[in-house]
mmCIF file of C-alpha atoms in Angstrom:
data_model
loop_
_atom_site.group_PDB
_atom_site.id
_atom_site.type_symbol
_atom_site.label_atom_id
_atom_site.label_comp_id
_atom_site.label_asym_id
_atom_site.label_seq_id
_atom_site.Cartn_x
_atom_site.Cartn_y
_atom_site.Cartn_z
ATOM 1 C CA GLU A 1 110.284 159.517 30.172
ATOM 2 C CA ARG A 2 113.975 159.388 30.540
ATOM 3 C CA LEU A 3 115.592 158.376 33.826
ATOM 4 C CA GLU A 4 118.323 160.436 35.358
ATOM 5 C CA PRO A 5 121.720 158.722 35.477
ATOM 6 C CA ASP A 6 121.421 158.165 39.252
ATOM 7 C CA GLN A 7 117.963 156.636 38.836
ATOM 8 C CA GLU A 8 119.295 154.296 36.122
ATOM 9 C CA HIS A 9 121.986 153.091 38.506
ATOM 10 C CA VAL A 10 119.472 152.482 41.333
ATOM 11 C CA THR A 11 117.154 150.629 38.973
ATOM 12 C CA SER A 12 120.014 148.506 37.667
ATOM 13 C CA VAL A 13 121.236 147.748 41.190
ATOM 14 C CA GLY A 14 117.633 147.039 42.302
ATOM 15 C CA HIS A 15 117.179 144.506 39.515
ATOM 16 C CA ARG A 16 120.462 142.836 40.378
ATOM 17 C CA ALA A 17 119.503 142.694 44.075
ATOM 18 C CA THR A 18 116.138 141.207 43.189
ATOM 19 C CA ALA A 19 117.813 138.621 40.954
ATOM 20 C CA ILE A 20 120.284 137.712 43.692
ATOM 21 C CA GLU A 21 117.475 137.417 46.244
ATOM 22 C CA PHE A 22 115.533 135.261 43.820
ATOM 23 C CA ASP A 23 118.583 132.999 43.270
ATOM 24 C CA GLU A 24 119.064 132.714 47.038
ATOM 25 C CA LEU A 25 115.397 131.867 47.481
ATOM 26 C CA GLN A 26 115.638 129.259 44.718
ATOM 27 C CA SER A 27 118.730 127.711 46.329
ATOM 28 C CA SER A 28 117.091 127.685 49.752
ATOM 29 C CA PHE A 29 113.996 126.094 48.294
ATOM 30 C CA ASP A 30 116.083 123.427 46.520
ATOM 31 C CA ARG A 31 118.012 122.640 49.726
ATOM 32 C CA MET A 32 114.787 122.411 51.693
ATOM 33 C CA GLN A 33 113.248 120.147 49.057
ATOM 34 C CA ARG A 34 116.279 117.818 49.156
ATOM 35 C CA ARG A 35 116.164 117.745 52.974
ATOM 36 C CA ILE A 36 112.528 116.706 53.098
ATOM 37 C CA ALA A 37 112.570 114.342 50.104
ATOM 38 C CA GLN A 38 114.051 111.326 51.956
ATOM 39 C CA PRO A 39 111.811 111.613 55.059
ATOM 40 C CA HIS A 40 108.851 112.078 52.728
ATOM 41 C CA ARG A 41 109.719 108.854 50.855
ATOM 42 C CA GLN A 42 110.153 107.049 54.167
ATOM 43 C CA LEU A 43 106.795 108.313 55.362
ATOM 44 C CA GLN A 44 105.153 107.160 52.133
ATOM 45 C CA GLN A 45 106.750 103.706 52.565
ATOM 46 C CA VAL A 46 105.536 103.432 56.163
ATOM 47 C CA LEU A 47 102.058 104.503 55.091
ATOM 48 C CA LEU A 48 102.055 101.889 52.329
ATOM 49 C CA GLU A 49 103.147 99.176 54.771
ATOM 50 C CA LYS A 50 100.477 100.216 57.281
ATOM 51 C CA THR A 51 97.845 100.161 54.547
ATOM 52 C CA GLN A 52 98.937 96.690 53.440
ATOM 53 C CA LEU A 53 98.880 95.434 57.041
ATOM 54 C CA SER A 54 95.458 96.956 57.554
ATOM 55 C CA ASP A 55 94.145 95.283 54.390
ATOM 56 C CA GLU A 56 95.647 91.952 55.438
ATOM 57 C CA LEU A 57 94.122 92.251 58.898
ATOM 58 C CA GLU A 58 90.743 93.126 57.406
ATOM 59 C CA GLN A 59 90.906 90.012 55.203
ATOM 60 C CA ARG A 60 91.821 87.852 58.190
ATOM 61 C CA VAL A 61 88.935 89.296 60.209
ATOM 62 C CA GLN A 62 86.484 88.631 57.364
ATOM 63 C CA THR A 63 87.781 85.061 56.956
ATOM 64 C CA ARG A 64 87.566 84.396 60.691
ATOM 65 C CA THR A 65 84.084 85.925 60.844
ATOM 66 C CA ARG A 66 82.916 83.563 58.075
ATOM 67 C CA GLU A 67 84.496 80.603 59.897
ATOM 68 C CA LEU A 68 82.854 81.548 63.177
ATOM 69 C CA ALA A 69 79.477 82.035 61.501
ATOM 70 C CA SER A 70 79.790 78.579 59.948
ATOM 71 C CA GLU A 71 80.713 77.044 63.305
ATOM 72 C CA ARG A 72 77.802 78.872 64.977
ATOM 73 C CA ASP A 73 75.399 77.511 62.348
ATOM 74 C CA LYS A 74 76.733 73.974 62.903
ATOM 75 C CA ALA A 75 76.367 74.351 66.679
ATOM 76 C CA ASN A 76 72.783 75.603 66.279
ATOM 77 C CA GLU A 77 71.976 72.666 63.995
ATOM 78 C CA LEU A 78 73.481 70.203 66.490
ATOM 79 C CA ALA A 79 71.535 71.828 69.341
ATOM 80 C CA ALA A 80 68.290 71.399 67.363
ATOM 81 C CA ILE A 81 69.146 67.747 66.638
ATOM 82 C CA LYS A 82 69.884 67.169 70.329
ATOM 83 C CA SER A 83 66.594 68.782 71.346
ATOM 84 C CA ARG A 84 64.643 66.590 68.898
ATOM 85 C CA PHE A 85 66.509 63.503 70.119
ATOM 86 C CA LEU A 86 65.790 64.264 73.770
ATOM 87 C CA ALA A 87 62.119 64.982 73.022
ATOM 88 C CA ASN A 88 61.817 61.679 71.134
ATOM 89 C CA MET A 89 63.652 59.712 73.826
ATOM 90 C CA SER A 90 61.548 61.281 76.530
ATOM 91 C CA HIS A 91 58.383 60.249 74.684
ATOM 92 C CA GLU A 92 59.762 56.749 73.994
ATOM 93 C CA LEU A 93 60.632 56.267 77.666
ATOM 94 C CA ARG A 94 57.447 57.823 79.088
ATOM 95 C CA THR A 95 55.088 55.613 77.088
ATOM 96 C CA PRO A 96 56.376 52.224 78.333
ATOM 97 C CA LEU A 97 56.990 53.602 81.833
ATOM 98 C CA SER A 98 53.411 54.820 82.008
ATOM 99 C CA ILE A 99 52.179 51.355 81.026
ATOM 100 C CA ILE A 100 54.470 49.691 83.593
ATOM 101 C CA GLN A 101 53.350 52.152 86.247
ATOM 102 C CA GLY A 102 49.721 51.429 85.425
ATOM 103 C CA TYR A 103 50.205 47.635 85.744
ATOM 104 C CA ALA A 104 52.182 48.057 88.938
ATOM 105 C CA SER A 105 49.530 50.326 90.350
ATOM 106 C CA GLN A 106 46.807 47.809 89.572
ATOM 107 C CA ASN A 107 48.815 44.956 91.105
ATOM 108 C CA ALA A 108 49.608 46.956 94.224
ATOM 109 C CA GLY A 109 46.016 48.008 94.629
ATOM 110 C CA GLY A 110 46.646 51.655 93.802
ATOM 111 C CA ASN A 111 49.143 52.133 96.649
ATOM 112 C CA LEU A 112 52.052 52.797 94.250
ATOM 113 C CA THR A 113 50.566 56.085 93.083
ATOM 114 C CA THR A 114 49.866 57.175 96.639
ATOM 115 C CA ARG A 115 53.355 56.329 97.844
ATOM 116 C CA ARG A 116 54.966 58.086 94.958
ATOM 117 C CA THR A 117 53.111 61.348 95.519
ATOM 118 C CA SER A 118 53.724 61.404 99.271
#
């Protein structure tokens, strides 16, 4: 179908208007993209730095946790050694003291036990 001359003019003008609008949109989009590019790069840099700091902190926490676990194990081992030492010393001291107490009790006529309990 053939367009009337007026319709051809409207269609031609409509296409030009659409092309101009499209060019304006493209320019606006380009300006907007340039405006946000630098802040976007800065944000990416900050995020990278925060991630690196977080990773470093995580490594430090893991290292310190291992150190503390090692120190805890050493302290537990020393506590067990101390307990064994005290149990042995207590036994070593009780045995001769019991013998001495028995001799003293016999020499005192049994009064040492009575005095001690009163």
